[in-house]
RNA sequence: GGGCCGCUAGCUCAAUUGGCAGAGCAGCUGACUCUUAAUCAGCUGGUUGAAGGUUCGAGUCCUUCGCGGCUCACCA
């Protein structure tokens, strides 16, 4: 048998259609109404219709067959399109005996079909199409997942997202919200005069974040390239070049662990504004998130764990130092050396390895004591300079930089600062990074001489923000895992011999000399 | 990478202390003129993730491997 049983049965039905002169994969479809347009049409028409309650005019709809209830002379089916679904009422006397028999025997759940007929309301009250003509648009060989439970195995859902999507309206909704969120962010920035730009994904030198890159190779140039870990340094070059407001929505890549909050490729929004500083950018962020939430979700409120969290501006602002001090009792400013801070952190109950560097201990205090409680939107501001090699120092406190991170739902959704535009300070910070790098810190940034050169031409005072789009979408859709807001999350390859899809497809025997499309078997 | 848990029919799930691998959905055959998780009768469908081992006998116990989830470490 060329196909497993279930697929072979459907393939045989396709062949029967061909034998009847019907192409099971026609090139064109016709539709006069989407499902929601049909429902609206009937709602508007119903009061004017007589006793019969039937639309005298025929309409044509298309979609996938998602329900099929055969009662002999009558078949009820549901056709789902991108806008909803519509019930079909398929009667023998309306369709003719042969067409009716063909519909009953040769159409299956999952097939795409086109139906023409008249709208009416059934006794059970559902607006339904009384079908006078039906046509196959695409025969499905695989049966759809179980109609009530859908796909529950998360691995299968991620590997075969198409099956997940066709089985689950909830999953489809998540990615619709994602798309609308990205488009609302664009609208917000476009409306404020930002220019959307595209900077290199393949970079000869990576930078702009503390992370390990993916490395690749260009054959013709015989040169190593890195997949970008951030857009920051390129976008600031553009500000130095004279654009006052730029943004990019980019896939960034970090060669690090994968977990609920981390994907090796993820989507980041970065935007930079000349003559702004980090306080301006805080206003932009809180306004943007609230406005986008209103546009996408209907209110400035995210559905956090079923509870909901208000994201209306203004968001409270607290310095990192105060937040840590209040939550843990540790004032890191009083412990400028590693040993002292380590002892204080441990005394406060933090779990910190003995060899943790000073800046990382501060980060641990933030993570362990502060972050989990930041459910309502909050800006933490003013970070120690050691944590932020691209941010500008505070004028009144050179040990801290003008940086903030927006927190929401117990996690950070971004990172922002008044950008460092002093070329020599930037060079010094790069050199510090270089020293960390030589000391074995693989995440430390390499020196980007060309970026320093750009700053030497002069970059205006600038505020910049990076926002994690995946995390924002997780909050907007109340999903706990980044994999549930990424359509095709990165997964380890199955060995071919263990992959059921490879087994299915490699087991298919095709005719030696396949007939031209639509011609075989006819 | 470490620890814990999981993998049974196309899909969703069962299977007592180790004792004949089952059900629902889907599918096939048939019945049925307003159903909507339609219903009714009958039927098909399995290398229990893979390979070894223990045993009279393994879905179940042991070992190794594969993939996934959670978690810790690293990070946004």
XYZ file of C-alpha atoms (C1' of nucleotides) in Angstrom:
598
model
C 0.000 0.000 0.000
C 1.509 3.339 -1.018
C 0.100 5.190 1.993
C -0.920 4.281 5.518
C -4.528 3.214 5.703
C -6.206 6.462 6.692
C -4.315 8.497 4.109
C -4.855 5.835 1.449
C -8.625 5.960 2.004
C -8.644 9.711 1.456
C -6.347 9.397 -1.539
C -8.773 6.861 -3.028
C -11.555 9.408 -2.599
C -9.473 11.969 -4.484
C -9.035 9.419 -7.271
C -12.778 8.774 -7.362
C -13.351 12.501 -7.791
C -10.877 12.512 -10.666
C -12.696 9.550 -12.215
C -15.836 11.708 -12.121
C -13.954 14.460 -13.948
C -13.527 16.546 -10.786
C -10.124 17.958 -9.881
C -9.633 17.465 -6.107
C -7.078 20.307 -6.170
C -8.547 22.979 -8.450
C -6.528 26.133 -9.002
C -9.238 28.603 -8.202
C -11.969 29.178 -5.684
C -14.859 31.568 -5.750
C -16.486 33.229 -2.801
C -19.079 35.932 -2.465
C -19.102 36.156 1.341
C -16.878 35.283 4.238
C -18.575 33.403 7.070
C -18.973 36.523 9.184
C -20.257 38.517 6.228
C -22.832 35.800 5.606
C -24.012 35.913 9.221
C -24.206 39.699 9.145
C -26.085 39.592 5.874
C -28.674 37.244 7.290
C -29.055 39.240 10.497
C -29.757 42.341 8.425
C -32.083 40.519 6.043
C -34.056 38.388 8.468
C -36.688 40.977 9.472
C -37.619 41.474 5.808
C -37.928 37.790 4.973
C -41.305 36.085 4.887
C -42.527 32.990 6.640
C -39.933 30.760 5.012
C -37.160 32.952 6.332
C -34.884 32.107 3.466
C -32.576 34.499 1.606
C -33.775 34.393 -2.002
C -30.333 35.273 -3.272
C -27.605 32.639 -3.443
C -24.229 33.254 -1.848
C -20.995 31.288 -2.013
C -18.715 30.543 0.898
C -15.454 28.623 1.219
C -13.564 26.999 4.038
C -12.422 23.863 5.763
C -14.925 21.197 6.777
C -14.712 21.054 10.566
C -17.942 19.255 11.365
C -19.811 16.552 9.490
C -23.084 15.007 10.641
C -24.544 12.647 8.089
C -28.222 11.781 8.596
C -28.917 10.107 5.311
C -30.948 12.480 3.187
C -29.576 15.409 5.153
C -26.000 16.208 6.039
C -25.062 18.993 8.403
C -21.520 20.260 8.087
C -19.590 23.247 9.356
C -17.312 25.200 7.084
C -14.619 27.265 8.786
C -12.828 30.138 7.120
C -10.499 32.817 8.436
C -13.407 34.763 9.903
C -15.477 32.149 11.689
C -17.681 29.327 10.560
C -20.988 28.686 8.875
C -23.203 25.630 8.992
C -24.105 23.878 5.754
C -27.410 22.077 5.264
C -26.898 19.601 2.473
C -30.094 17.885 1.296
C -30.463 15.301 -1.382
C -33.349 17.014 -3.221
C -31.551 20.363 -3.279
C -28.270 18.982 -4.553
C -29.299 16.053 -6.715
C -28.787 12.405 -5.906
C -25.300 11.968 -7.375
C -23.778 15.143 -5.969
C -25.343 14.410 -2.600
C -23.956 10.883 -2.564
C -20.531 12.207 -3.581
C -20.605 14.751 -0.786
C -21.479 12.079 1.755
C -18.865 9.613 0.572
C -15.972 11.642 -0.784
C -15.795 14.675 1.502
C -14.047 14.377 4.856
C -13.236 16.455 7.889
C -10.321 18.698 7.031
C -11.116 19.073 3.334
C -11.506 22.551 1.877
C -14.768 23.091 0.038
C -16.840 25.761 -1.645
C -20.591 25.855 -1.097
C -23.310 27.862 -2.802
C -26.809 28.181 -1.449
C -29.379 30.206 0.449
C -29.199 31.367 4.034
C -31.943 30.399 6.457
C -32.320 29.647 10.122
C -32.669 26.058 11.326
C -35.189 24.915 13.890
C -32.360 24.841 16.376
C -31.822 28.516 15.595
C -28.516 28.473 13.748
C -28.053 30.552 10.620
C -27.243 27.977 7.953
C -26.608 27.696 4.239
C -29.084 25.497 2.352
C -26.612 24.175 -0.180
C -27.514 23.881 -3.868
C -23.969 23.322 -5.100
C -20.791 22.113 -3.444
C -17.297 21.842 -4.828
C -14.048 20.323 -3.569
C -11.258 22.896 -3.207
C -8.534 20.767 -1.651
C -8.652 17.179 -0.467
C -6.889 16.609 2.851
C -5.041 13.310 3.202
C -4.357 13.608 6.918
C -7.269 13.539 9.322
C -7.426 16.555 11.619
C -6.611 16.089 15.326
C -9.292 14.898 17.711
C -12.261 17.223 17.449
C -12.863 17.856 21.114
C -9.423 17.741 22.784
C -7.324 18.839 19.814
C -3.587 18.400 20.121
C -2.319 18.326 23.685
C 1.172 16.903 23.307
C 3.288 20.058 23.477
C 6.107 18.602 21.444
C 3.770 17.742 18.590
C 2.115 21.148 18.892
C 5.484 22.892 18.435
C 6.846 20.594 15.749
C 3.646 20.576 13.692
C 2.225 23.975 14.430
C -0.062 23.770 11.404
C -1.931 20.925 13.102
C -2.011 22.836 16.383
C -3.430 25.903 14.651
C -6.086 24.061 12.730
C -7.163 22.285 15.905
C -7.224 25.194 18.321
C -8.964 28.545 18.121
C -7.143 29.600 21.301
C -3.773 29.065 19.663
C -4.869 30.942 16.561
C -5.961 33.801 18.781
C -2.558 34.024 20.489
C -0.800 34.592 17.186
C -3.438 37.014 15.999
C -2.816 39.062 19.122
C 0.893 38.834 18.451
C 0.464 40.169 14.926
C -1.838 42.969 16.050
C 0.575 43.888 18.841
C 3.507 44.251 16.464
C 1.412 46.260 14.060
C 0.128 48.526 16.857
C 3.703 49.138 18.013
C 4.621 50.154 14.477
C 1.636 52.476 14.283
C 2.562 54.064 17.602
C 6.135 54.773 16.545
C 5.246 55.772 12.987
C 2.715 58.193 14.461
C 5.473 59.816 16.484
C 7.688 60.415 13.514
C 9.993 57.433 13.904
C 11.678 55.991 10.846
C 11.623 52.200 10.584
C 15.026 50.990 9.453
C 16.722 47.692 8.752
C 20.221 46.991 10.021
C 22.394 43.938 9.395
C 21.485 40.549 10.772
C 24.892 39.285 9.658
C 27.457 41.347 11.493
C 31.246 41.197 11.295
C 31.336 42.121 14.980
C 28.511 41.614 17.458
C 27.583 43.914 20.307
C 24.903 45.854 22.110
C 24.200 43.191 24.712
C 25.943 40.740 26.979
C 25.426 37.434 25.224
C 27.115 34.779 23.170
C 26.443 34.912 19.427
C 25.857 32.387 16.702
C 28.802 32.268 14.330
C 28.549 31.670 10.619
C 30.713 32.013 7.556
C 30.389 33.773 4.238
C 31.962 31.701 1.486
C 32.715 34.335 -1.153
C 34.204 36.748 1.373
C 35.764 33.880 3.305
C 34.865 35.750 6.456
C 33.237 35.045 9.784
C 29.909 36.699 10.476
C 27.875 36.753 13.668
C 24.110 36.743 13.865
C 23.148 39.905 15.678
C 22.516 39.772 19.404
C 21.113 43.331 19.364
C 20.575 46.222 16.963
C 21.772 48.893 19.342
C 25.134 49.846 17.912
C 23.837 50.124 14.349
C 20.806 52.160 15.343
C 22.992 54.607 17.255
C 25.243 54.926 14.205
C 22.099 56.079 12.402
C 21.394 58.666 15.090
C 24.991 59.861 14.700
C 24.263 60.006 10.975
C 21.453 62.465 11.563
C 18.185 60.544 11.833
C 16.445 61.821 14.935
C 14.036 58.956 15.533
C 14.666 55.409 14.358
C 13.342 52.002 15.280
C 13.726 48.438 14.206
C 11.711 45.331 14.981
C 14.246 42.608 14.631
C 14.928 38.962 15.124
C 17.946 38.746 17.385
C 19.883 35.580 18.102
C 21.640 34.495 21.273
C 23.496 31.256 21.562
C 22.411 30.409 25.079
C 20.105 28.180 27.050
C 16.470 27.636 26.113
C 13.741 27.825 28.720
C 10.296 29.289 29.353
C 11.608 32.820 28.945
C 14.381 32.335 26.429
C 14.408 31.347 22.802
C 17.569 31.311 20.667
C 15.845 33.591 18.186
C 13.545 36.220 19.568
C 11.996 39.473 18.524
C 13.122 42.781 19.886
C 11.908 46.304 19.342
C 14.584 48.945 19.713
C 13.871 52.635 19.311
C 16.143 55.653 19.677
C 15.225 59.288 19.966
C 17.644 62.190 19.643
C 17.364 65.012 22.173
C 15.527 62.678 24.554
C 16.809 61.087 27.723
C 15.755 58.137 29.810
C 12.973 60.027 31.551
C 11.439 60.870 28.177
C 11.761 57.239 27.185
C 9.956 56.085 30.336
C 7.009 58.214 29.296
C 7.182 56.739 25.815
C 7.239 53.181 27.127
C 4.331 53.537 29.545
C 2.260 55.402 26.967
C 3.120 52.897 24.261
C 2.303 49.784 26.287
C -0.990 51.241 27.511
C -1.979 52.419 24.052
C -1.042 49.164 22.352
C -2.896 47.153 25.014
C -5.964 49.318 24.474
C -5.778 48.861 20.742
C -5.181 45.111 20.851
C -7.019 43.999 23.994
C -9.627 46.717 24.288
C -8.354 48.268 27.520
C -5.086 49.314 29.159
C -5.057 46.023 31.036
C -3.225 42.747 30.525
C -4.791 39.367 31.383
C -2.134 38.333 33.881
C -2.935 34.863 35.262
C -6.613 35.439 34.797
C -6.454 38.338 37.246
C -5.583 41.245 35.027
C -3.096 44.022 35.623
C -3.684 47.678 34.854
C -0.963 49.218 32.698
C -2.285 52.788 32.588
C 0.389 55.453 32.899
C 2.109 56.775 34.834
C 4.060 53.791 36.119
C 5.819 54.152 39.467
C 9.561 54.783 39.275
C 11.985 53.580 41.898
C 15.728 53.448 41.911
C 17.279 50.009 41.779
C 19.134 50.807 44.983
C 15.931 51.682 46.884
C 14.046 48.689 45.519
C 16.777 46.267 46.562
C 17.292 47.957 49.898
C 13.609 47.803 50.770
C 13.120 44.223 49.633
C 16.304 42.684 51.030
C 17.715 45.177 53.540
C 20.955 45.252 51.568
C 22.312 48.599 50.350
C 24.848 47.707 47.723
C 26.305 51.224 47.826
C 27.490 50.495 51.353
C 29.280 47.383 50.087
C 31.470 48.526 47.201
C 33.666 45.430 47.367
C 32.754 41.902 46.316
C 33.423 40.225 49.648
C 31.360 42.713 51.634
C 28.398 42.575 49.273
C 28.526 38.785 49.131
C 28.404 38.562 52.926
C 25.529 41.066 53.133
C 23.562 39.311 50.407
C 23.974 35.948 52.055
C 23.048 37.390 55.436
C 19.829 38.629 53.810
C 19.105 35.092 52.632
C 20.194 35.314 49.003
C 21.487 32.202 47.298
C 24.710 33.404 45.652
C 27.801 31.369 44.711
C 31.014 32.581 46.373
C 32.767 33.511 43.112
C 29.989 35.801 41.837
C 31.330 39.166 40.682
C 30.017 42.316 42.387
C 27.737 43.409 39.575
C 26.207 39.949 39.345
C 25.463 39.925 43.058
C 23.461 43.138 42.572
C 21.642 41.408 39.742
C 20.939 38.386 41.965
C 19.480 40.612 44.670
C 17.216 42.148 42.051
C 16.203 38.747 40.738
C 15.649 37.058 44.063
C 14.070 39.804 46.141
C 12.606 42.454 43.872
C 11.580 41.092 40.509
C 9.032 38.471 41.564
C 6.976 41.163 43.288
C 6.876 43.575 40.369
C 3.537 42.424 39.012
C 2.104 45.894 38.468
C 4.103 47.926 35.948
C 7.137 49.574 37.508
C 10.284 51.281 36.283
C 13.492 50.510 38.127
C 16.049 53.214 37.464
C 19.702 54.136 37.944
C 21.878 51.049 37.631
C 25.493 50.614 38.709
C 27.843 51.534 35.888
C 29.456 48.086 35.843
C 26.192 46.522 34.629
C 25.738 48.911 31.711
C 28.657 49.581 29.337
C 26.565 51.530 26.816
C 24.677 53.879 29.145
C 25.535 57.402 30.187
C 26.691 58.131 33.710
C 24.533 60.225 36.001
C 25.944 63.727 36.220
C 25.754 63.775 40.023
C 26.877 60.184 40.558
C 29.429 58.726 38.145
C 29.082 55.272 39.758
C 25.565 54.973 38.352
C 24.115 55.294 34.880
C 20.854 56.729 33.590
C 19.225 53.414 32.862
C 15.806 51.904 33.510
C 14.076 48.621 33.049
C 10.302 48.283 32.795
C 8.927 45.405 34.874
C 5.509 43.878 34.390
C 3.949 40.632 35.477
C 6.963 39.674 37.576
C 9.463 39.971 34.739
C 11.477 42.532 32.878
C 10.142 43.464 29.480
C 12.953 45.724 28.357
C 16.001 47.796 28.970
C 16.674 51.451 28.269
C 19.015 54.286 28.937
C 20.286 57.692 28.184
C 22.774 56.634 25.555
C 26.454 57.099 26.148
C 27.644 59.592 23.524
C 31.071 60.486 24.904
C 33.345 58.565 22.506
C 36.252 58.312 24.899
C 34.111 57.142 27.822
C 32.612 54.590 25.433
C 36.102 53.427 24.452
C 37.048 53.118 28.106
C 33.949 50.991 28.777
C 34.751 48.790 25.797
C 38.250 48.317 27.132
C 36.831 47.323 30.518
C 34.687 44.781 28.687
C 37.739 43.579 26.832
C 39.490 42.966 30.131
C 36.498 40.959 31.420
C 36.578 39.056 28.184
C 40.218 38.205 28.527
C 39.479 37.151 32.097
C 37.076 34.572 30.688
C 33.705 36.361 30.566
C 32.359 35.072 27.257
C 29.392 37.445 27.368
C 31.523 40.585 27.531
C 31.342 42.751 24.423
C 34.193 43.021 21.950
C 35.544 46.495 21.186
C 33.660 48.037 18.276
C 36.137 50.587 16.913
C 33.824 51.686 14.131
C 31.092 52.479 16.639
C 33.541 54.597 18.650
C 34.466 56.337 15.415
C 30.780 57.083 14.769
C 30.518 58.681 18.202
C 33.638 60.712 17.401
C 31.641 62.395 14.631
C 29.186 63.344 17.350
C 25.904 61.799 18.481
C 23.293 64.079 20.058
C 22.006 63.352 23.534
C 19.768 60.343 22.907
C 17.381 58.070 24.709
C 17.070 54.442 23.635
C 14.813 51.527 24.519
C 14.834 47.809 23.834
C 11.585 45.901 24.371
C 11.217 42.134 24.276
C 8.272 41.581 21.966
C 7.880 37.909 22.835
C 7.603 38.728 26.514
C 5.163 41.516 25.854
C 3.034 39.106 23.829
C 3.254 36.530 26.632
C 1.757 39.146 28.942
C -0.867 40.188 26.400
C -1.952 36.570 25.878
C -1.355 35.211 29.396
C 1.030 32.508 28.203
C 3.668 31.085 30.544
C 6.125 29.950 27.894
C 7.809 31.880 25.116
C 7.336 28.803 22.926
C 3.620 29.424 23.060
C 4.016 32.847 21.452
C 6.576 31.781 18.831
C 5.000 30.013 15.857
C 7.857 27.632 15.193
C 10.030 27.397 18.304
C 13.515 25.960 17.995
C 13.584 22.267 18.896
C 16.171 19.575 18.651
C 15.923 17.554 15.459
C 14.425 14.141 15.825
C 16.667 11.438 14.434
C 15.073 10.617 11.040
C 14.377 7.039 12.052
C 12.399 8.260 15.063
C 10.427 10.924 13.212
C 6.910 9.730 12.398
C 6.486 12.393 9.728
C 9.665 11.304 7.941
C 8.418 7.725 8.135
C 5.026 8.711 6.727
C 6.389 10.740 3.822
C 9.300 8.474 2.932
C 6.850 5.562 2.806
C 4.841 7.187 0.031
C 5.319 5.481 -3.335
C 4.735 7.812 -6.244
C 4.119 6.603 -9.794
C 7.387 6.413 -11.772
C 6.116 8.932 -14.292
C 3.597 11.095 -12.514
C 0.842 12.402 -14.720
C 0.574 16.168 -15.077
C -1.429 17.872 -12.328
C -5.091 17.012 -12.482
C -4.571 14.524 -15.260
C -3.687 11.296 -13.505
C -6.323 8.714 -12.868
C -8.866 10.605 -14.901
C 25.106 20.471 31.213
C 22.690 18.534 36.328
C 18.070 16.755 38.822
C 12.887 15.153 38.420
C 8.791 13.606 35.262
C 6.796 11.900 30.640
C 6.536 9.040 25.649
C 0.617 3.212 24.626
C -3.892 3.102 17.666
C -3.965 9.025 13.152
C -5.821 12.123 17.812
C -7.438 12.072 23.359
C -6.611 8.668 27.145
C -7.051 3.603 30.146
C -4.510 -1.046 31.454
C -4.670 -3.985 39.737
C 1.030 -6.822 42.998
C 4.706 -8.448 36.138
C -0.400 -12.461 33.643
C -4.719 -12.399 26.745
C -2.925 -4.247 25.109
C -8.562 -1.509 25.737
C -12.133 2.813 25.238
C -13.757 7.493 22.986
C -12.924 10.466 18.604
C -11.406 9.805 13.481
C -11.918 5.802 9.695
C -14.786 1.567 7.130
C -19.994 -1.006 6.276
C -25.031 0.004 7.153
C -29.584 2.780 9.369
C -31.624 7.685 10.004
C -35.681 14.203 6.567
C -33.473 20.121 11.484
C -28.284 18.078 13.496
C -24.536 20.692 16.193
C -19.114 16.581 20.919
C -25.823 14.035 16.437
C -27.560 9.032 17.421
C -27.868 3.495 16.641
C -25.692 -1.500 14.901
C -21.325 -3.915 13.193
C -16.016 -3.652 11.876
C -10.869 -2.172 11.027
C -6.735 -0.055 13.238
C -0.653 -1.491 17.851
C 7.186 -3.141 16.778
C 3.452 0.312 23.974
C 9.790 6.202 21.645
C 14.532 2.745 20.326
C 17.986 -1.125 21.661
C 19.518 -4.557 25.207
C 18.662 -7.288 29.959
C 15.852 -9.976 34.111
C 11.646 -13.441 33.934
C 7.806 -19.193 32.289
C 5.748 -14.361 30.994
C 7.444 -7.088 30.453
C 3.296 -1.379 28.564
C 4.694 -2.457 33.803
C 11.194 -4.209 36.645
C 16.767 -3.011 35.284
C 20.567 -0.643 31.798
C 21.773 2.475 27.720
C 20.077 5.796 24.066
C 16.430 9.419 21.636
C 12.889 13.401 22.089
C 9.984 16.576 25.178
C 8.268 19.107 29.772
C 9.458 21.126 34.519
C 13.541 22.785 37.361
C 18.692 24.533 38.507
C 22.824 26.900 36.202
C 23.644 31.096 31.936
C 20.675 35.027 29.809
C 16.440 39.179 27.580
